Short mmCIF file of N, CA and C in Angstrom, two decimals:
data_model
loop_
_atom_site.label_atom_id
_atom_site.label_comp_id
_atom_site.label_asym_id
_atom_site.label_seq_id
_atom_site.Cartn_x
_atom_site.Cartn_y
_atom_site.Cartn_z
N UNK A 1426 -0.41 0.75 -10.53
CA UNK A 1426 -0.82 0.16 -11.57
C UNK A 1426 -2.11 -0.11 -11.77
N UNK A 1427 -2.98 0.46 -12.72
CA UNK A 1427 -4.32 0.16 -12.70
C UNK A 1427 -4.32 -1.41 -12.96
N UNK A 1428 -5.03 -2.23 -11.95
CA UNK A 1428 -5.40 -3.47 -11.83
C UNK A 1428 -6.08 -4.10 -12.97
N UNK A 1429 -7.12 -3.31 -13.25
CA UNK A 1429 -8.45 -4.11 -14.18
C UNK A 1429 -7.75 -3.46 -15.49
N UNK A 1430 -6.85 -2.68 -15.67
CA UNK A 1430 -6.30 -2.44 -17.22
C UNK A 1430 -5.20 -3.52 -17.04
N UNK A 1431 -4.56 -4.02 -16.22
CA UNK A 1431 -3.32 -4.84 -16.14
C UNK A 1431 -3.93 -6.06 -16.65
N UNK A 1432 -5.21 -6.42 -15.77
CA UNK A 1432 -5.89 -7.85 -15.97
C UNK A 1432 -6.25 -7.92 -17.30
N UNK A 1433 -6.86 -6.87 -18.02
CA UNK A 1433 -7.32 -6.91 -19.46
C UNK A 1433 -6.35 -7.08 -20.38
N UNK A 1434 -5.16 -6.23 -20.23
CA UNK A 1434 -3.73 -6.47 -21.15
C UNK A 1434 -3.27 -7.96 -20.88
N UNK A 1435 -3.30 -8.21 -19.61
CA UNK A 1435 -2.67 -9.67 -19.41
C UNK A 1435 -3.35 -10.79 -20.34
N UNK A 1436 -4.70 -10.75 -20.08
CA UNK A 1436 -5.51 -11.52 -20.77
C UNK A 1436 -5.48 -11.71 -22.32
N UNK A 1437 -5.20 -10.53 -22.87
CA UNK A 1437 -4.92 -10.35 -24.35
C UNK A 1437 -3.61 -10.92 -24.54
N UNK A 1438 -2.89 -10.83 -23.74
CA UNK A 1438 -1.20 -11.54 -24.17
C UNK A 1438 -1.36 -12.90 -23.96
N UNK A 1439 -2.25 -13.42 -23.01
CA UNK A 1439 -2.54 -14.95 -22.87
C UNK A 1439 -3.19 -15.64 -24.52
N UNK A 1440 -3.98 -14.60 -24.74
CA UNK A 1440 -4.76 -15.10 -25.83
C UNK A 1440 -3.90 -15.45 -27.15
N UNK A 1441 -2.94 -14.17 -27.13
CA UNK A 1441 -2.24 -14.09 -28.40
C UNK A 1441 -1.14 -15.03 -27.94
N UNK A 1442 -0.50 -15.35 -26.96
CA UNK A 1442 0.95 -15.96 -27.00
C UNK A 1442 0.62 -17.46 -26.66
N UNK A 1443 -0.44 -17.97 -26.05
CA UNK A 1443 -0.46 -19.22 -24.99
C UNK A 1443 -1.85 -19.84 -25.55
N UNK A 1444 -2.64 -19.31 -25.93
CA UNK A 1444 -4.07 -20.13 -26.05
C UNK A 1444 -4.13 -20.57 -27.73
N UNK A 1445 -4.53 -21.90 -27.42
CA UNK A 1445 -4.81 -22.35 -28.75
C UNK A 1445 -6.21 -23.31 -28.83
N UNK A 1446 -7.05 -23.14 -29.83
CA UNK A 1446 -8.31 -23.86 -29.92
C UNK A 1446 -8.63 -24.66 -31.13
N UNK A 1447 -9.18 -25.59 -30.86
CA UNK A 1447 -9.78 -26.42 -32.35
C UNK A 1447 -11.09 -27.25 -32.16
N UNK A 1448 -11.78 -27.11 -32.94
CA UNK A 1448 -13.23 -27.65 -32.81
C UNK A 1448 -12.97 -29.15 -32.38
N UNK A 1449 -12.25 -30.03 -32.83
CA UNK A 1449 -11.75 -31.31 -32.62
C UNK A 1449 -10.62 -31.56 -31.50
N UNK A 1450 -10.75 -32.68 -30.89
CA UNK A 1450 -9.80 -32.57 -29.56
C UNK A 1450 -8.27 -33.00 -29.96
N UNK A 1451 -7.60 -32.10 -30.73
CA UNK A 1451 -6.35 -32.32 -30.94
C UNK A 1451 -4.97 -32.28 -30.12
N UNK A 1452 -5.32 -31.72 -29.27
CA UNK A 1452 -3.93 -31.36 -28.30
C UNK A 1452 -3.99 -32.41 -27.09
N UNK A 1453 -2.81 -33.15 -27.03
CA UNK A 1453 -2.25 -34.15 -26.17
C UNK A 1453 -2.12 -33.53 -24.81
N UNK A 1454 -2.78 -33.97 -23.60
CA UNK A 1454 -2.36 -32.95 -22.41
C UNK A 1454 -1.29 -33.87 -21.63
N UNK A 1455 -0.61 -33.65 -20.87
CA UNK A 1455 0.38 -34.49 -19.93
C UNK A 1455 -0.55 -36.01 -19.29
N UNK A 1456 -1.72 -35.61 -19.35
CA UNK A 1456 -2.45 -36.87 -19.00
C UNK A 1456 -2.64 -37.73 -19.74
N UNK A 1457 -2.29 -37.40 -20.89
CA UNK A 1457 -2.57 -38.36 -22.28
C UNK A 1457 -3.95 -37.98 -22.88
N UNK A 1458 -4.96 -37.46 -22.21
CA UNK A 1458 -6.24 -37.07 -22.66
C UNK A 1458 -5.91 -36.17 -23.58
N UNK A 1459 -6.84 -36.31 -24.69
CA UNK A 1459 -6.73 -35.16 -25.88
C UNK A 1459 -8.02 -34.22 -25.24
N UNK A 1460 -7.58 -32.83 -26.07
CA UNK A 1460 -8.41 -31.50 -25.43
C UNK A 1460 -8.60 -30.65 -26.68
N UNK A 1461 -9.43 -29.92 -26.62
CA UNK A 1461 -9.82 -28.83 -27.54
C UNK A 1461 -9.01 -27.50 -27.36
N UNK A 1462 -8.40 -27.64 -26.32
CA UNK A 1462 -7.65 -26.26 -25.71
C UNK A 1462 -6.14 -26.69 -25.43
N UNK A 1463 -5.46 -25.80 -25.76
CA UNK A 1463 -3.97 -25.82 -25.46
C UNK A 1463 -3.52 -24.65 -24.79
N UNK A 1464 -3.34 -24.60 -23.40
CA UNK A 1464 -2.84 -23.18 -22.86
C UNK A 1464 -1.15 -23.49 -22.51
N UNK A 1465 -0.28 -22.98 -23.18
CA UNK A 1465 0.93 -23.14 -23.04
C UNK A 1465 1.56 -21.30 -22.30
N UNK A 1466 1.32 -21.30 -21.16
CA UNK A 1466 1.38 -20.16 -20.24
C UNK A 1466 2.87 -19.89 -20.40
N UNK A 1467 3.64 -20.69 -20.54
CA UNK A 1467 5.34 -19.92 -20.62
C UNK A 1467 5.68 -19.15 -21.64
N UNK A 1468 5.17 -19.18 -22.57
CA UNK A 1468 5.30 -18.05 -23.77
C UNK A 1468 4.57 -16.65 -23.17
N UNK A 1469 3.83 -16.76 -22.34
CA UNK A 1469 3.22 -15.51 -21.63
C UNK A 1469 4.17 -15.15 -20.27
N UNK A 1470 4.26 -16.15 -19.17
CA UNK A 1470 5.18 -15.94 -18.17
C UNK A 1470 6.71 -15.54 -18.44
N UNK A 1471 7.12 -15.64 -19.47
CA UNK A 1471 8.52 -15.34 -19.64
C UNK A 1471 8.61 -14.15 -20.81
N UNK A 1472 7.43 -13.57 -21.01
CA UNK A 1472 7.63 -12.24 -21.74
C UNK A 1472 7.45 -11.02 -20.99
N UNK A 1473 8.51 -10.28 -21.15
CA UNK A 1473 8.98 -9.25 -20.11
C UNK A 1473 7.42 -8.19 -19.61
N UNK A 1474 6.62 -7.68 -20.96
CA UNK A 1474 5.43 -6.74 -20.19
C UNK A 1474 4.65 -7.94 -19.55
N UNK A 1475 4.37 -9.39 -19.83
CA UNK A 1475 3.34 -10.05 -19.12
C UNK A 1475 3.95 -10.26 -17.56
N UNK A 1476 5.48 -10.38 -17.71
CA UNK A 1476 5.87 -10.72 -16.30
C UNK A 1476 5.62 -9.46 -15.49
N UNK A 1477 5.61 -8.42 -15.87
CA UNK A 1477 5.46 -7.04 -14.89
C UNK A 1477 4.02 -7.10 -14.52
N UNK A 1478 3.12 -7.38 -15.53
CA UNK A 1478 1.52 -7.45 -14.97
C UNK A 1478 1.07 -8.63 -14.21
N UNK A 1479 1.84 -9.89 -14.54
CA UNK A 1479 1.84 -11.12 -13.62
C UNK A 1479 2.14 -10.42 -12.06
N UNK A 1480 3.31 -9.72 -11.95
CA UNK A 1480 4.22 -9.30 -10.86
C UNK A 1480 2.96 -8.70 -9.98
N UNK A 1481 2.45 -7.88 -10.68
CA UNK A 1481 1.67 -6.86 -10.01
C UNK A 1481 0.26 -7.30 -9.54
N UNK A 1482 -0.30 -8.28 -10.32
CA UNK A 1482 -1.54 -8.65 -10.34
C UNK A 1482 -1.62 -10.17 -9.00
N UNK A 1483 -0.42 -10.84 -9.18
CA UNK A 1483 -0.50 -11.97 -7.75
C UNK A 1483 0.06 -10.89 -6.61
N UNK A 1484 0.93 -9.87 -6.53
CA UNK A 1484 1.03 -9.28 -5.53
C UNK A 1484 0.06 -8.76 -4.66
N UNK A 1485 -0.97 -8.09 -5.83
CA UNK A 1485 -2.20 -7.69 -5.24
C UNK A 1485 -3.30 -8.66 -4.52
N UNK A 1486 -3.02 -10.11 -5.08
CA UNK A 1486 -3.83 -11.16 -4.48
C UNK A 1486 -3.30 -11.61 -3.08
N UNK A 1487 -1.90 -11.55 -3.09
CA UNK A 1487 -1.23 -12.01 -1.49
C UNK A 1487 -0.91 -10.94 -0.63
N UNK A 1488 -0.85 -9.85 -1.36
CA UNK A 1488 -0.57 -8.78 -0.07
C UNK A 1488 -1.15 -8.90 0.99
N UNK A 1489 -2.95 -9.03 1.02
CA UNK A 1489 -3.51 -8.84 2.25
C UNK A 1489 -3.27 -10.27 3.02
N UNK A 1490 -2.52 -11.25 2.57
CA UNK A 1490 -2.44 -12.44 3.21
C UNK A 1490 -1.09 -12.64 4.33
N UNK A 1491 -0.39 -11.23 4.38
CA UNK A 1491 1.11 -11.23 4.76
C UNK A 1491 1.61 -12.57 4.95
N UNK A 1492 2.22 -13.05 3.84
CA UNK A 1492 2.95 -14.11 3.76
C UNK A 1492 4.47 -13.88 3.87
N UNK A 1493 5.25 -14.80 4.05
CA UNK A 1493 6.53 -14.61 3.81
C UNK A 1493 7.21 -15.21 2.42
N UNK A 1494 6.46 -16.15 1.91
CA UNK A 1494 7.10 -16.33 0.59
C UNK A 1494 6.09 -16.94 -0.51
N UNK A 1495 6.38 -17.05 -1.68
CA UNK A 1495 5.30 -17.58 -2.75
C UNK A 1495 6.38 -18.46 -3.79
N UNK A 1496 5.73 -19.59 -3.90
CA UNK A 1496 6.77 -20.11 -4.91
C UNK A 1496 5.74 -21.67 -5.30
N UNK A 1497 6.24 -22.59 -6.33
CA UNK A 1497 5.55 -23.75 -6.38
C UNK A 1497 6.35 -24.55 -7.23
N UNK A 1498 5.83 -25.57 -7.96
CA UNK A 1498 6.50 -26.61 -8.57
C UNK A 1498 7.38 -26.04 -9.86
N UNK A 1499 8.53 -26.15 -10.12
CA UNK A 1499 9.46 -25.83 -11.12
C UNK A 1499 8.97 -26.47 -12.36
N UNK A 1500 8.55 -25.76 -13.54
CA UNK A 1500 9.21 -24.56 -14.16
C UNK A 1500 7.72 -23.70 -14.11
N UNK A 1501 6.57 -24.27 -14.10
CA UNK A 1501 5.44 -23.44 -14.21
C UNK A 1501 5.38 -22.32 -13.37
N UNK A 1502 5.62 -22.50 -12.00
CA UNK A 1502 5.33 -21.68 -11.06
C UNK A 1502 6.63 -20.47 -11.12
N UNK A 1503 7.97 -20.72 -11.37
CA UNK A 1503 9.03 -19.90 -11.04
C UNK A 1503 8.87 -18.44 -11.69
N UNK A 1504 8.45 -18.43 -13.03
CA UNK A 1504 8.50 -16.67 -13.24
C UNK A 1504 7.18 -16.19 -12.73
N UNK A 1505 6.28 -16.55 -12.20
CA UNK A 1505 4.87 -16.15 -11.37
C UNK A 1505 5.73 -15.72 -10.11
N UNK A 1506 6.33 -16.67 -9.13
CA UNK A 1506 6.90 -16.43 -7.93
C UNK A 1506 7.96 -15.24 -8.29
N UNK A 1507 8.82 -15.29 -9.20
CA UNK A 1507 10.00 -14.43 -9.31
C UNK A 1507 9.32 -12.96 -9.42
N UNK A 1508 8.42 -12.88 -10.34
CA UNK A 1508 7.95 -11.63 -10.65
C UNK A 1508 6.98 -11.03 -9.37
N UNK A 1509 6.36 -11.81 -8.65
CA UNK A 1509 5.61 -11.27 -7.49
C UNK A 1509 6.73 -10.80 -6.44
N UNK A 1510 7.82 -11.47 -6.34
CA UNK A 1510 8.80 -11.35 -5.23
C UNK A 1510 9.33 -9.91 -5.74
N UNK A 1511 9.72 -9.52 -6.95
CA UNK A 1511 10.21 -8.24 -7.54
C UNK A 1511 9.18 -7.25 -7.09
N UNK A 1512 7.97 -7.29 -7.52
CA UNK A 1512 7.19 -6.54 -7.36
C UNK A 1512 6.93 -5.93 -5.78
N UNK A 1513 6.95 -7.23 -5.06
CA UNK A 1513 6.85 -6.90 -3.51
C UNK A 1513 8.14 -5.95 -3.13
N UNK A 1514 9.33 -6.32 -3.44
CA UNK A 1514 10.28 -5.58 -3.39
C UNK A 1514 10.16 -4.16 -3.51
N UNK A 1515 9.72 -3.76 -4.63
CA UNK A 1515 9.50 -2.54 -5.51
C UNK A 1515 8.40 -1.59 -4.47
N UNK A 1516 7.70 -2.36 -3.44
CA UNK A 1516 6.81 -1.81 -2.57
C UNK A 1516 7.14 -1.88 -1.38
N UNK A 1517 8.52 -2.24 -0.87
CA UNK A 1517 8.93 -2.25 0.59
C UNK A 1517 8.27 -3.28 1.31
N UNK A 1518 7.70 -4.57 0.54
CA UNK A 1518 7.02 -5.33 1.50
C UNK A 1518 7.71 -6.90 0.80
N UNK A 1519 8.57 -6.98 1.24
CA UNK A 1519 9.45 -8.04 0.73
C UNK A 1519 8.79 -9.41 0.94
N UNK A 1520 8.48 -10.02 -0.09
CA UNK A 1520 7.79 -11.59 -0.12
C UNK A 1520 9.03 -12.46 -0.96
N UNK A 1521 9.40 -13.29 -0.05
CA UNK A 1521 10.38 -14.07 -0.81
C UNK A 1521 9.92 -15.18 -1.74
N UNK A 1522 10.74 -15.73 -2.93
CA UNK A 1522 10.51 -16.67 -3.76
C UNK A 1522 10.96 -17.94 -3.45
N UNK A 1523 10.22 -18.90 -3.87
CA UNK A 1523 10.89 -20.25 -3.70
C UNK A 1523 10.32 -21.11 -4.49
N UNK A 1524 11.30 -22.47 -4.78
CA UNK A 1524 11.41 -23.31 -6.19
C UNK A 1524 11.21 -24.66 -4.97
N UNK A 1525 10.25 -25.16 -5.75
CA UNK A 1525 9.84 -26.65 -5.26
C UNK A 1525 10.48 -27.56 -6.58
N UNK A 1526 11.38 -28.56 -6.11
CA UNK A 1526 12.16 -29.02 -7.17
C UNK A 1526 11.16 -30.37 -7.53
N UNK A 1527 11.54 -30.97 -8.73
CA UNK A 1527 10.53 -32.17 -9.19
C UNK A 1527 11.22 -33.31 -8.68
N UNK A 1528 12.51 -33.16 -8.13
CA UNK A 1528 13.13 -34.24 -7.81
C UNK A 1528 13.97 -33.83 -6.50
N UNK A 1529 14.09 -34.24 -5.49
CA UNK A 1529 15.12 -33.93 -4.28
C UNK A 1529 16.62 -33.77 -4.85
N UNK A 1530 17.22 -32.66 -4.27
CA UNK A 1530 18.61 -32.54 -4.44
C UNK A 1530 19.30 -33.97 -4.08
N UNK A 1531 20.38 -34.29 -4.81
CA UNK A 1531 20.92 -35.74 -4.31
C UNK A 1531 22.23 -35.79 -3.75
N UNK A 1532 22.31 -34.19 -3.45
CA UNK A 1532 23.95 -34.06 -2.43
C UNK A 1532 23.62 -32.79 -1.88
N UNK A 1533 24.64 -32.69 -1.22
CA UNK A 1533 24.34 -31.57 0.18
C UNK A 1533 23.41 -31.76 0.97
N UNK A 1534 22.31 -30.74 0.94
CA UNK A 1534 21.28 -31.13 2.12
C UNK A 1534 20.07 -31.98 1.68
N UNK A 1535 20.04 -32.19 0.20
CA UNK A 1535 19.23 -32.88 -0.34
C UNK A 1535 17.65 -32.40 -0.26
N UNK A 1536 17.59 -31.06 -0.42
CA UNK A 1536 16.33 -30.56 -0.34
C UNK A 1536 15.51 -30.48 -1.44
N UNK A 1537 13.99 -30.55 -1.22
CA UNK A 1537 12.98 -30.49 -2.36
C UNK A 1537 12.75 -29.06 -2.62
N UNK A 1538 13.20 -27.89 -1.54
CA UNK A 1538 12.62 -26.70 -1.57
C UNK A 1538 14.09 -25.79 -1.69
N UNK A 1539 14.03 -24.59 -2.62
CA UNK A 1539 15.03 -23.80 -2.71
C UNK A 1539 14.55 -22.66 -2.57
N UNK A 1540 15.36 -21.84 -1.69
CA UNK A 1540 14.98 -20.01 -1.51
C UNK A 1540 14.78 -19.95 -0.10
N UNK A 1541 14.70 -18.70 0.17
CA UNK A 1541 14.88 -18.32 1.64
C UNK A 1541 13.50 -18.48 2.41
N UNK A 1542 13.24 -19.57 2.59
CA UNK A 1542 11.98 -19.81 3.53
C UNK A 1542 12.61 -20.93 4.81
N UNK A 1543 11.73 -20.89 5.80
CA UNK A 1543 11.90 -21.37 6.87
C UNK A 1543 10.63 -22.08 7.58
N UNK A 1544 10.76 -23.15 8.47
CA UNK A 1544 9.74 -24.00 8.91
C UNK A 1544 8.85 -22.96 9.83
N UNK A 1545 7.61 -23.16 9.34
CA UNK A 1545 6.60 -22.05 10.14
C UNK A 1545 6.30 -21.13 8.87
N UNK A 1546 6.95 -20.81 8.01
CA UNK A 1546 6.70 -19.39 6.93
C UNK A 1546 5.05 -19.83 6.50
N UNK A 1547 4.75 -18.76 6.35
CA UNK A 1547 3.20 -18.59 5.67
C UNK A 1547 3.73 -18.39 4.06
N UNK A 1548 3.12 -19.52 3.29
CA UNK A 1548 3.37 -19.31 1.99
C UNK A 1548 2.24 -19.51 0.98
N UNK A 1549 2.24 -19.11 -0.08
CA UNK A 1549 1.35 -19.05 -1.06
C UNK A 1549 1.77 -20.16 -2.17
N UNK A 1550 1.09 -21.00 -2.82
CA UNK A 1550 1.60 -21.88 -3.81
C UNK A 1550 1.14 -21.35 -5.05
N UNK A 1551 1.82 -21.32 -6.22
CA UNK A 1551 1.34 -20.70 -7.57
C UNK A 1551 1.83 -21.60 -8.54
N UNK A 1552 0.94 -21.56 -9.55
CA UNK A 1552 1.04 -22.33 -10.82
C UNK A 1552 0.78 -21.71 -12.12
N UNK A 1553 1.11 -21.77 -13.07
CA UNK A 1553 0.76 -21.08 -14.31
C UNK A 1553 -0.66 -21.73 -15.13
N UNK A 1554 -0.97 -22.93 -15.05
CA UNK A 1554 -1.87 -23.65 -15.54
C UNK A 1554 -2.14 -24.85 -14.55
N UNK A 1555 -3.58 -24.64 -14.15
CA UNK A 1555 -4.04 -25.88 -13.37
C UNK A 1555 -5.16 -26.42 -14.07
N UNK A 1556 -4.90 -27.86 -14.26
CA UNK A 1556 -5.87 -28.53 -14.98
C UNK A 1556 -6.43 -29.87 -14.16
N UNK A 1557 -5.88 -30.82 -13.82
CA UNK A 1557 -6.16 -31.60 -12.73
C UNK A 1557 -5.63 -31.31 -11.21
N UNK A 1558 -4.66 -30.14 -11.31
CA UNK A 1558 -3.95 -29.74 -10.17
C UNK A 1558 -2.83 -30.46 -9.46
N UNK A 1559 -2.58 -31.46 -10.14
CA UNK A 1559 -1.27 -32.31 -9.86
C UNK A 1559 -0.07 -31.77 -9.29
N UNK A 1560 0.31 -30.92 -10.24
CA UNK A 1560 1.55 -30.16 -9.93
C UNK A 1560 1.41 -29.06 -8.87
N UNK A 1561 0.47 -28.54 -8.66
CA UNK A 1561 0.10 -27.60 -7.33
C UNK A 1561 -0.30 -28.18 -6.08
N UNK A 1562 -0.79 -29.51 -6.46
CA UNK A 1562 -1.00 -30.35 -5.01
C UNK A 1562 0.50 -30.77 -4.83
N UNK A 1563 1.36 -31.37 -5.85
CA UNK A 1563 2.73 -31.96 -5.48
C UNK A 1563 3.50 -30.86 -4.82
N UNK A 1564 3.34 -29.57 -5.14
CA UNK A 1564 4.01 -28.33 -4.48
C UNK A 1564 3.58 -28.16 -3.06
N UNK A 1565 2.42 -28.49 -2.88
CA UNK A 1565 1.64 -28.16 -1.53
C UNK A 1565 2.28 -29.14 -0.65
N UNK A 1566 2.21 -30.40 -1.07
CA UNK A 1566 2.82 -31.50 -0.28
C UNK A 1566 4.13 -31.51 0.00
N UNK A 1567 4.91 -30.86 -0.88
CA UNK A 1567 6.66 -30.94 -0.39
C UNK A 1567 6.47 -29.71 0.39
N UNK A 1568 5.89 -28.78 0.36
CA UNK A 1568 5.88 -27.35 1.37
C UNK A 1568 5.55 -28.00 2.59
N UNK A 1569 4.67 -28.55 2.71
CA UNK A 1569 3.96 -29.07 3.89
C UNK A 1569 5.03 -30.10 4.77
N UNK A 1570 5.43 -31.05 3.84
CA UNK A 1570 6.63 -31.83 4.23
C UNK A 1570 7.74 -31.00 4.92
N UNK A 1571 8.19 -29.60 4.28
CA UNK A 1571 9.26 -28.90 4.79
C UNK A 1571 8.67 -28.05 5.83
N UNK A 1572 7.42 -28.26 6.39
CA UNK A 1572 6.78 -27.59 7.43
C UNK A 1572 6.39 -26.06 7.18
N UNK A 1573 6.34 -25.83 5.99
CA UNK A 1573 5.81 -24.54 5.52
C UNK A 1573 4.34 -24.59 5.83
N UNK A 1574 3.83 -23.36 5.90
CA UNK A 1574 2.35 -23.17 6.35
C UNK A 1574 1.71 -22.79 5.19
N UNK A 1575 1.12 -23.81 4.09
CA UNK A 1575 0.29 -23.25 3.05
C UNK A 1575 -0.94 -22.71 3.38
N UNK A 1576 -1.21 -21.26 3.04
CA UNK A 1576 -2.31 -20.63 3.34
C UNK A 1576 -3.14 -20.69 2.09
N UNK A 1577 -2.90 -20.68 0.94
CA UNK A 1577 -3.51 -20.71 -0.43
C UNK A 1577 -2.63 -21.32 -1.80
N UNK A 1578 -3.60 -21.14 -2.82
CA UNK A 1578 -3.02 -21.63 -4.03
C UNK A 1578 -3.60 -20.63 -5.16
N UNK A 1579 -2.81 -20.13 -5.78
CA UNK A 1579 -3.20 -19.33 -6.92
C UNK A 1579 -2.76 -19.54 -8.27
N UNK A 1580 -3.30 -19.89 -9.24
CA UNK A 1580 -3.01 -20.13 -10.79
C UNK A 1580 -3.22 -18.91 -11.76
N UNK A 1581 -2.29 -18.97 -12.68
CA UNK A 1581 -2.70 -17.74 -13.29
C UNK A 1581 -4.09 -18.34 -14.06
N UNK A 1582 -4.00 -19.63 -14.78
CA UNK A 1582 -5.24 -20.01 -15.43
C UNK A 1582 -5.73 -21.43 -14.91
N UNK A 1583 -7.13 -21.54 -14.48
CA UNK A 1583 -7.64 -22.27 -14.31
C UNK A 1583 -8.36 -23.22 -15.56
N UNK A 1584 -8.03 -24.33 -16.01
CA UNK A 1584 -8.63 -25.12 -17.07
C UNK A 1584 -10.05 -25.48 -16.86
N UNK A 1585 -10.53 -25.28 -15.55
CA UNK A 1585 -11.77 -25.64 -15.16
C UNK A 1585 -12.20 -27.13 -15.31
N UNK A 1586 -11.33 -27.93 -15.24
CA UNK A 1586 -11.16 -29.28 -15.22
C UNK A 1586 -11.28 -30.56 -14.08
N UNK A 1587 -11.48 -29.70 -12.94
CA UNK A 1587 -11.28 -30.29 -11.70
C UNK A 1587 -10.12 -30.12 -10.56
N UNK A 1588 -9.17 -29.09 -11.31
CA UNK A 1588 -8.05 -28.89 -10.52
C UNK A 1588 -8.43 -28.17 -9.35
N UNK A 1589 -9.35 -27.14 -9.33
CA UNK A 1589 -9.65 -26.48 -8.06
C UNK A 1589 -10.34 -27.25 -7.20
N UNK A 1590 -11.07 -28.35 -7.57
CA UNK A 1590 -11.82 -29.12 -6.39
C UNK A 1590 -10.68 -30.25 -5.93
N UNK A 1591 -9.83 -30.56 -6.63
CA UNK A 1591 -8.71 -31.50 -6.19
C UNK A 1591 -7.85 -30.69 -5.22
N UNK A 1592 -7.60 -29.58 -5.60
CA UNK A 1592 -6.57 -28.64 -4.55
C UNK A 1592 -7.30 -28.41 -3.41
N UNK A 1593 -8.44 -28.11 -3.46
CA UNK A 1593 -9.46 -27.48 -2.26
C UNK A 1593 -9.68 -28.85 -1.37
N UNK A 1594 -9.50 -30.18 -1.69
CA UNK A 1594 -9.65 -31.35 -0.91
C UNK A 1594 -8.32 -31.56 -0.14
N UNK A 1595 -7.32 -30.70 -0.55
CA UNK A 1595 -6.17 -30.60 0.41
C UNK A 1595 -6.22 -29.72 1.64
N UNK A 1596 -7.25 -29.19 2.00
CA UNK A 1596 -7.60 -27.91 2.50
C UNK A 1596 -7.03 -26.55 2.44
N UNK A 1597 -6.88 -26.37 0.90
CA UNK A 1597 -6.09 -25.17 0.64
C UNK A 1597 -7.04 -24.20 -0.13
N UNK A 1598 -7.32 -23.12 0.17
CA UNK A 1598 -8.15 -22.11 -0.79
C UNK A 1598 -7.23 -21.89 -2.14
N UNK A 1599 -8.12 -21.93 -3.09
CA UNK A 1599 -7.86 -21.85 -4.44
C UNK A 1599 -8.43 -20.67 -5.25
N UNK A 1600 -7.80 -20.06 -5.95
CA UNK A 1600 -8.08 -19.25 -6.82
C UNK A 1600 -7.51 -18.94 -8.02
N UNK A 1601 -7.64 -18.35 -9.13
CA UNK A 1601 -6.98 -18.10 -10.31
C UNK A 1601 -7.24 -16.55 -10.77
N UNK A 1602 -6.09 -16.40 -11.39
CA UNK A 1602 -6.46 -14.77 -12.23
C UNK A 1602 -7.40 -15.05 -13.07
N UNK A 1603 -7.42 -16.02 -14.06
CA UNK A 1603 -8.31 -16.39 -15.36
C UNK A 1603 -8.77 -17.62 -15.41
N UNK A 1604 -10.09 -18.05 -16.13
CA UNK A 1604 -10.14 -19.22 -16.20
C UNK A 1604 -10.16 -19.61 -17.96
N UNK A 1605 -10.27 -20.78 -18.35
CA UNK A 1605 -10.53 -21.32 -19.54
C UNK A 1605 -11.71 -20.38 -20.07
N UNK A 1606 -12.93 -20.09 -19.65
CA UNK A 1606 -13.82 -19.49 -20.18
C UNK A 1606 -13.36 -18.19 -20.11
N UNK A 1607 -12.62 -17.43 -19.40
CA UNK A 1607 -12.43 -15.85 -19.85
C UNK A 1607 -11.67 -16.04 -21.40
N UNK A 1608 -10.87 -17.02 -21.43
CA UNK A 1608 -9.81 -17.09 -22.50
C UNK A 1608 -10.93 -17.34 -24.06
N UNK A 1609 -11.76 -18.46 -23.49
CA UNK A 1609 -12.62 -18.69 -24.66
C UNK A 1609 -13.53 -17.37 -24.90
N UNK A 1610 -14.03 -16.75 -23.96
CA UNK A 1610 -14.87 -15.66 -24.42
C UNK A 1610 -14.08 -14.56 -25.18
N UNK A 1611 -13.06 -14.29 -24.73
CA UNK A 1611 -12.07 -13.14 -25.73
C UNK A 1611 -11.77 -13.99 -26.92
N UNK A 1612 -11.53 -15.18 -27.18
CA UNK A 1612 -11.16 -15.86 -28.32
C UNK A 1612 -12.38 -15.75 -29.54
N UNK A 1613 -13.68 -15.98 -28.90
CA UNK A 1613 -14.98 -15.86 -29.54
C UNK A 1613 -15.18 -14.27 -30.01
N UNK A 1614 -14.83 -13.33 -29.28
CA UNK A 1614 -14.88 -12.07 -29.68
C UNK A 1614 -14.12 -11.49 -30.47
N UNK A 1615 -12.83 -12.41 -30.77
CA UNK A 1615 -12.07 -11.76 -32.05
C UNK A 1615 -12.30 -12.73 -32.93
#
């Protein structure tokens, strides 16, 4: 797959399906703060064409890291982790997917993390959108509590509102496929 074309097409899908902009801050964020931007990546990450693109783009980012697994806090991370795992399997380079629960399971083994991961595994934490980084940080903390070796965090979109800095304070390198500026630049061109 041509990754440059894949990235360009995925940005177009994000703009079409997931990005909203208003001159006035009319969008209420999880934090309660009002924003000019609203980015609902689930409409993109759950789209079949976008899932394939996401899988290839994220796989390309994590392949050189030789990780065992990829995952993050449910629900935002799930489609990204699953798409990446599927693409890795297509490349005969199996990377397992895992899910970090928002609340520990209340029966059985009472686990925070579901999936084929073991203590000491090298993992990447993913998320669909990073604003303050709180969901990603929660996933990092839960993974570390489960003795997983978190070597990087990758988001589909960085809103450029402090999340990168907050995540990197946890001594985890961070990158994103796109930024709010990427979406805004394409929005202005349209």
